[in-house]
mmCIF file of C-alpha atoms in Angstrom:
data_model
loop_
_atom_site.group_PDB
_atom_site.id
_atom_site.type_symbol
_atom_site.label_atom_id
_atom_site.label_comp_id
_atom_site.label_asym_id
_atom_site.label_seq_id
_atom_site.Cartn_x
_atom_site.Cartn_y
_atom_site.Cartn_z
ATOM 1 C CA MET V 1 90.427 68.439 143.589
ATOM 2 C CA ALA V 2 86.932 67.898 144.889
ATOM 3 C CA LEU V 3 84.037 65.687 143.929
ATOM 4 C CA LYS V 4 81.192 67.695 142.420
ATOM 5 C CA ILE V 5 77.785 66.289 143.360
ATOM 6 C CA ASP V 6 74.517 66.949 141.538
ATOM 7 C CA ILE V 7 71.296 65.838 143.242
ATOM 8 C CA PHE V 8 67.923 65.815 141.492
ATOM 9 C CA PRO V 9 64.461 64.280 142.056
ATOM 10 C CA CYS V 10 63.397 61.050 140.363
ATOM 11 C CA LEU V 11 60.154 59.065 140.433
ATOM 12 C CA SER V 12 57.829 60.102 143.284
ATOM 13 C CA ASP V 13 60.321 60.523 146.129
ATOM 14 C CA ASN V 14 63.737 59.226 145.001
ATOM 15 C CA TYR V 15 66.858 61.278 144.510
ATOM 16 C CA GLY V 16 69.343 60.710 141.724
ATOM 17 C CA PHE V 17 73.024 61.541 142.082
ATOM 18 C CA LEU V 18 75.627 62.353 139.468
ATOM 19 C CA VAL V 19 79.130 62.732 140.866
ATOM 20 C CA ARG V 20 82.052 64.166 138.927
ATOM 21 C CA ASP V 21 85.726 63.966 139.795
ATOM 22 C CA GLU V 22 86.808 67.494 138.973
ATOM 23 C CA ALA V 23 90.428 66.557 138.288
ATOM 24 C CA SER V 24 89.685 63.986 135.584
ATOM 25 C CA GLY V 25 86.142 64.791 134.510
ATOM 26 C CA LYS V 26 85.080 61.204 135.210
ATOM 27 C CA VAL V 27 81.389 60.882 136.121
ATOM 28 C CA ALA V 28 79.519 58.218 138.067
ATOM 29 C CA CYS V 29 75.805 57.777 138.584
ATOM 30 C CA ILE V 30 74.862 56.495 142.049
ATOM 31 C CA ASP V 31 71.988 54.091 141.296
ATOM 32 C CA THR V 32 69.528 54.499 138.429
ATOM 33 C CA PRO V 33 66.056 55.224 139.804
ATOM 34 C CA GLU V 34 64.779 56.779 136.565
ATOM 35 C CA ALA V 35 66.834 56.427 133.404
ATOM 36 C CA SER V 36 65.176 59.176 131.347
ATOM 37 C CA THR V 37 65.661 61.763 134.091
ATOM 38 C CA ILE V 38 69.278 60.714 134.674
ATOM 39 C CA ILE V 39 70.148 60.882 130.980
ATOM 40 C CA ALA V 40 68.500 64.287 130.575
ATOM 41 C CA ARG V 41 70.260 65.639 133.654
ATOM 42 C CA ALA V 42 73.682 64.444 132.532
ATOM 43 C CA GLU V 43 73.210 65.934 129.080
ATOM 44 C CA ALA V 44 72.017 69.245 130.531
ATOM 45 C CA LEU V 45 75.206 69.401 132.595
ATOM 46 C CA GLY V 46 77.354 68.369 129.651
ATOM 47 C CA TRP V 47 78.534 65.307 131.567
ATOM 48 C CA ARG V 48 79.081 61.845 130.126
ATOM 49 C CA ILE V 49 78.391 59.019 132.584
ATOM 50 C CA ASP V 50 81.371 56.654 132.732
ATOM 51 C CA THR V 51 80.146 54.386 135.534
ATOM 52 C CA ILE V 52 76.982 53.286 137.304
ATOM 53 C CA LEU V 53 77.518 52.524 140.988
ATOM 54 C CA ASN V 54 74.642 50.478 142.376
ATOM 55 C CA THR V 55 73.921 50.199 146.094
ATOM 56 C CA HIS V 56 71.301 47.429 146.214
ATOM 57 C CA TRP V 57 68.879 45.443 144.123
ATOM 58 C CA HIS V 58 65.558 47.271 144.536
ATOM 59 C CA GLY V 59 63.948 48.442 141.318
ATOM 60 C CA ASP V 60 63.971 52.116 142.237
ATOM 61 C CA HIS V 61 67.767 51.890 142.517
ATOM 62 C CA GLY V 62 68.838 49.620 139.660
ATOM 63 C CA GLY V 63 65.844 49.601 137.348
ATOM 64 C CA GLY V 64 67.377 52.133 134.974
ATOM 65 C CA ASN V 65 70.726 50.368 134.611
ATOM 66 C CA ALA V 66 70.200 48.928 131.148
ATOM 67 C CA GLU V 67 68.894 52.138 129.581
ATOM 68 C CA VAL V 68 71.622 54.346 131.054
ATOM 69 C CA LYS V 69 74.289 51.831 130.012
ATOM 70 C CA ALA V 70 72.888 51.633 126.484
ATOM 71 C CA HIS V 71 72.928 55.423 126.166
ATOM 72 C CA PHE V 72 76.415 56.104 127.527
ATOM 73 C CA GLY V 73 78.202 52.769 127.114
ATOM 74 C CA CYS V 74 79.189 52.860 130.786
ATOM 75 C CA ASP V 75 80.172 49.956 133.031
ATOM 76 C CA ILE V 76 77.963 48.899 135.928
ATOM 77 C CA TYR V 77 79.423 48.171 139.364
ATOM 78 C CA GLY V 78 77.567 46.979 142.433
ATOM 79 C CA PRO V 79 77.142 44.338 145.124
ATOM 80 C CA ALA V 80 76.598 40.696 144.220
ATOM 81 C CA GLU V 81 72.910 40.877 145.155
ATOM 82 C CA VAL V 82 72.285 43.230 142.215
ATOM 83 C CA ALA V 83 73.632 40.616 139.786
ATOM 84 C CA GLU V 84 70.754 38.338 140.789
ATOM 85 C CA HIS V 85 68.354 40.867 139.224
ATOM 86 C CA TRP V 86 70.282 42.859 136.586
ATOM 87 C CA PRO V 87 73.597 42.314 134.804
ATOM 88 C CA LEU V 88 76.705 43.772 136.411
ATOM 89 C CA ASP V 89 80.052 44.303 134.718
ATOM 90 C CA HIS V 90 81.951 44.300 138.011
ATOM 91 C CA VAL V 91 81.047 43.131 141.527
ATOM 92 C CA LEU V 92 82.043 45.269 144.509
ATOM 93 C CA LYS V 93 82.233 44.194 148.145
ATOM 94 C CA PRO V 94 82.804 46.049 151.414
ATOM 95 C CA GLY V 95 86.462 46.942 151.778
ATOM 96 C CA ASP V 96 86.950 47.567 148.060
ATOM 97 C CA VAL V 97 87.915 51.007 146.803
ATOM 98 C CA PHE V 98 86.423 52.322 143.576
ATOM 99 C CA GLN V 99 88.616 54.903 141.879
ATOM 100 C CA LEU V 100 86.656 57.616 140.078
ATOM 101 C CA GLY V 101 89.448 59.535 138.438
ATOM 102 C CA GLU V 102 91.457 60.880 141.370
ATOM 103 C CA THR V 103 88.631 60.378 143.894
ATOM 104 C CA ALA V 104 88.722 57.220 146.007
ATOM 105 C CA LEU V 105 85.317 55.863 147.013
ATOM 106 C CA ASP V 106 85.458 53.324 149.830
ATOM 107 C CA VAL V 107 82.829 50.597 149.548
ATOM 108 C CA ILE V 108 81.149 50.188 152.942
ATOM 109 C CA ASP V 109 78.795 47.548 154.318
ATOM 110 C CA LEU V 110 75.332 48.991 154.973
ATOM 111 C CA GLY V 111 73.456 45.695 155.292
ATOM 112 C CA GLY V 112 70.052 45.689 156.963
ATOM 113 C CA HIS V 113 67.619 47.214 154.482
ATOM 114 C CA THR V 114 68.716 44.367 152.215
ATOM 115 C CA HIS V 115 71.391 41.793 152.990
ATOM 116 C CA GLY V 116 74.005 43.075 150.586
ATOM 117 C CA ILE V 117 73.411 46.818 150.365
ATOM 118 C CA ILE V 118 76.580 48.903 150.135
ATOM 119 C CA GLY V 119 77.422 52.586 150.371
ATOM 120 C CA TYR V 120 80.157 54.744 148.889
ATOM 121 C CA LEU V 121 82.357 56.885 151.131
ATOM 122 C CA ASP V 122 84.337 59.809 149.745
ATOM 123 C CA ARG V 123 86.562 60.011 152.790
ATOM 124 C CA ALA V 124 88.730 62.866 151.522
ATOM 125 C CA GLY V 125 85.746 65.017 150.602
ATOM 126 C CA GLY V 126 83.595 64.084 153.578
ATOM 127 C CA ASN V 127 80.673 62.631 151.602
ATOM 128 C CA VAL V 128 78.871 59.324 152.035
ATOM 129 C CA PHE V 129 76.185 57.896 149.739
ATOM 130 C CA VAL V 130 73.974 55.702 151.909
ATOM 131 C CA ALA V 131 71.002 54.803 149.670
ATOM 132 C CA ASP V 132 68.191 53.522 151.939
ATOM 133 C CA CYS V 133 70.235 52.796 155.057
ATOM 134 C CA LEU V 134 69.885 56.207 156.715
ATOM 135 C CA PHE V 135 67.578 59.136 155.995
ATOM 136 C CA PRO V 136 67.174 62.526 157.637
ATOM 137 C CA LEU V 137 65.452 61.580 160.919
ATOM 138 C CA GLY V 138 64.884 58.016 159.719
ATOM 139 C CA CYS V 139 66.233 54.783 158.295
ATOM 140 C CA GLY V 140 65.137 52.248 155.714
ATOM 141 C CA ARG V 141 62.757 49.410 156.388
ATOM 142 C CA MET V 142 64.427 46.175 157.433
ATOM 143 C CA PHE V 143 63.309 43.987 154.523
ATOM 144 C CA GLU V 144 66.021 41.315 154.652
ATOM 145 C CA GLY V 145 68.571 42.005 157.364
ATOM 146 C CA THR V 146 68.598 41.544 161.122
ATOM 147 C CA PRO V 147 68.518 44.244 163.813
ATOM 148 C CA GLN V 148 72.112 43.388 164.692
ATOM 149 C CA GLN V 149 73.217 43.770 161.073
ATOM 150 C CA PHE V 150 71.303 47.004 160.566
ATOM 151 C CA TRP V 151 72.570 48.493 163.818
ATOM 152 C CA ALA V 152 76.151 47.641 162.863
ATOM 153 C CA SER V 153 75.631 49.590 159.635
ATOM 154 C CA LEU V 154 74.150 52.600 161.410
ATOM 155 C CA SER V 155 76.972 52.502 163.954
ATOM 156 C CA ARG V 156 79.456 52.513 161.092
ATOM 157 C CA LEU V 157 77.917 55.726 159.795
ATOM 158 C CA ALA V 158 77.646 57.296 163.244
ATOM 159 C CA ALA V 159 81.382 56.737 163.746
ATOM 160 C CA LEU V 160 82.244 58.984 160.790
ATOM 161 C CA PRO V 161 83.300 62.589 161.474
ATOM 162 C CA GLY V 162 80.335 64.729 162.480
ATOM 163 C CA ASP V 163 80.628 67.022 159.467
ATOM 164 C CA THR V 164 80.413 64.114 157.007
ATOM 165 C CA ILE V 165 77.661 64.868 154.487
ATOM 166 C CA ILE V 166 75.029 62.122 154.167
ATOM 167 C CA TRP V 167 73.446 61.707 150.743
ATOM 168 C CA SER V 168 70.251 59.680 151.225
ATOM 169 C CA ALA V 169 68.174 58.316 148.374
ATOM 170 C CA HIS V 170 64.638 59.420 149.311
ATOM 171 C CA GLU V 171 62.695 62.474 150.464
ATOM 172 C CA TYR V 172 60.903 60.973 153.470
ATOM 173 C CA THR V 173 61.806 63.669 155.971
ATOM 174 C CA LEU V 174 58.401 65.116 156.882
ATOM 175 C CA ALA V 175 57.026 61.652 157.685
ATOM 176 C CA ASN V 176 60.176 60.839 159.639
ATOM 177 C CA LEU V 177 59.850 64.109 161.555
ATOM 178 C CA LYS V 178 56.291 63.274 162.574
ATOM 179 C CA PHE V 179 57.452 59.958 164.040
ATOM 180 C CA ALA V 180 60.463 61.500 165.773
ATOM 181 C CA GLU V 181 58.261 64.145 167.395
ATOM 182 C CA SER V 182 55.855 61.469 168.646
ATOM 183 C CA LEU V 183 58.663 59.985 170.756
ATOM 184 C CA GLY V 184 59.404 63.256 172.535
ATOM 185 C CA GLU V 185 60.567 66.625 171.311
ATOM 186 C CA THR V 186 63.855 68.175 172.399
ATOM 187 C CA GLU V 187 64.809 71.758 171.655
ATOM 188 C CA THR V 188 67.280 70.459 169.073
ATOM 189 C CA LEU V 189 64.605 68.403 167.303
ATOM 190 C CA LYS V 190 62.128 71.285 167.501
ATOM 191 C CA ALA V 191 64.587 73.630 165.824
ATOM 192 C CA ARG V 192 65.430 71.104 163.133
ATOM 193 C CA GLY V 193 61.750 70.382 162.568
ATOM 194 C CA GLU V 194 61.032 74.058 161.984
ATOM 195 C CA ARG V 195 63.840 74.251 159.435
ATOM 196 C CA ILE V 196 62.629 71.116 157.664
ATOM 197 C CA ARG V 197 59.048 72.360 157.354
ATOM 198 C CA GLN V 198 60.257 75.691 155.997
ATOM 199 C CA MET V 199 62.478 73.925 153.469
ATOM 200 C CA ARG V 200 59.693 71.683 152.206
ATOM 201 C CA GLU V 201 57.229 74.577 152.003
ATOM 202 C CA ALA V 202 59.799 76.324 149.815
ATOM 203 C CA GLY V 203 60.202 73.213 147.656
ATOM 204 C CA GLN V 204 63.752 72.591 148.855
ATOM 205 C CA PHE V 205 65.399 69.197 149.341
ATOM 206 C CA THR V 206 66.107 68.080 152.920
ATOM 207 C CA VAL V 207 68.905 65.842 151.633
ATOM 208 C CA PRO V 208 71.775 66.017 152.387
ATOM 209 C CA SER V 209 72.186 66.085 156.152
ATOM 210 C CA THR V 210 75.221 65.498 158.348
ATOM 211 C CA VAL V 211 76.324 62.776 160.732
ATOM 212 C CA ALA V 212 76.188 65.241 163.634
ATOM 213 C CA GLU V 213 72.592 66.229 162.820
ATOM 214 C CA GLU V 214 71.477 62.606 162.717
ATOM 215 C CA ILE V 215 73.243 61.658 165.960
ATOM 216 C CA ALA V 216 71.513 64.602 167.659
ATOM 217 C CA THR V 217 67.969 64.109 166.354
ATOM 218 C CA ASN V 218 67.429 60.831 164.466
ATOM 219 C CA PRO V 219 65.497 58.427 166.732
ATOM 220 C CA PHE V 220 67.201 55.420 165.131
ATOM 221 C CA LEU V 221 70.473 56.740 166.543
ATOM 222 C CA VAL V 222 69.404 58.831 169.545
ATOM 223 C CA TYR V 223 67.672 56.074 171.512
ATOM 224 C CA PRO V 224 70.025 53.150 170.751
ATOM 225 C CA LEU V 225 73.097 55.247 171.544
ATOM 226 C CA ARG V 226 71.787 55.796 175.072
ATOM 227 C CA GLU V 227 72.354 52.093 175.748
ATOM 228 C CA LYS V 228 75.738 50.983 177.055
ATOM 229 C CA ASP V 229 76.520 47.849 175.035
ATOM 230 C CA VAL V 230 76.102 46.796 171.432
ATOM 231 C CA GLY V 231 73.534 44.105 172.171
ATOM 232 C CA ALA V 232 71.277 46.525 174.010
ATOM 233 C CA GLN V 233 71.748 49.120 171.286
ATOM 234 C CA ALA V 234 70.661 46.649 168.592
ATOM 235 C CA ALA V 235 67.643 45.655 170.686
ATOM 236 C CA LYS V 236 66.630 49.290 171.141
ATOM 237 C CA PHE V 237 67.062 49.897 167.418
ATOM 238 C CA ALA V 238 64.758 46.930 166.711
ATOM 239 C CA GLU V 239 62.196 48.367 169.124
ATOM 240 C CA VAL V 240 62.214 51.789 167.471
ATOM 241 C CA ARG V 241 62.099 50.246 163.983
ATOM 242 C CA ALA V 242 59.076 48.129 164.946
ATOM 243 C CA MET V 243 57.306 51.232 166.269
ATOM 244 C CA LYS V 244 57.961 53.114 163.040
ATOM 245 C CA ASP V 245 56.695 50.185 160.956
ATOM 246 C CA VAL V 246 53.180 50.598 162.407
ATOM 247 C CA PHE V 247 53.209 54.367 162.947
ATOM 248 C CA LYS V 248 50.433 56.269 161.173
#
């Protein structure tokens, strides 16, 4: 049976995710950006959160851990870097598999935004939870990692099947679109941009997207992937990231 995914806004531009294994009824919360909103959402759905799955240590991803745990009595899993800021019950590392009922979630290395950030891949269902590694038409800021590390993470995502659904943790898409258009507009980007603007005008989320969409239009993939070797790709990624860092 499938994984049921509920996405909802938190804070100013975060997304929260509740995921339910339909076979067992087990529920996990991917990060805890806003505890009160997460608790209310779970109760409205009639879901009891069994597990918190953290991706990285930033406050808008793990800041609600304690309150959600206190309310539901759930265990908290995440990378070692989270344990330096908030208590974890269990540490996860890339290569591990977290079993949510009958759904296997592969723990993948997404280092770059922070050193130890991880993602969760539902390989059977074609879903990947990427936190702040990759956004529609964008990627996270490189606060701790290196260009080589970050590019390896993006390459890992780009290698997934094109129809894999990418669940990103923020609604940054209009700003990302503006930057992407400044680098040169293809017909594919123009068409996607029109859809994105219509969606936002209608109050719709632009998350999720797909691997194929990002490979075709995301400048943090488009331009590096034109290079022939990994070193040149990482260098091009660093160049594009530096441009975005100062883009107004």
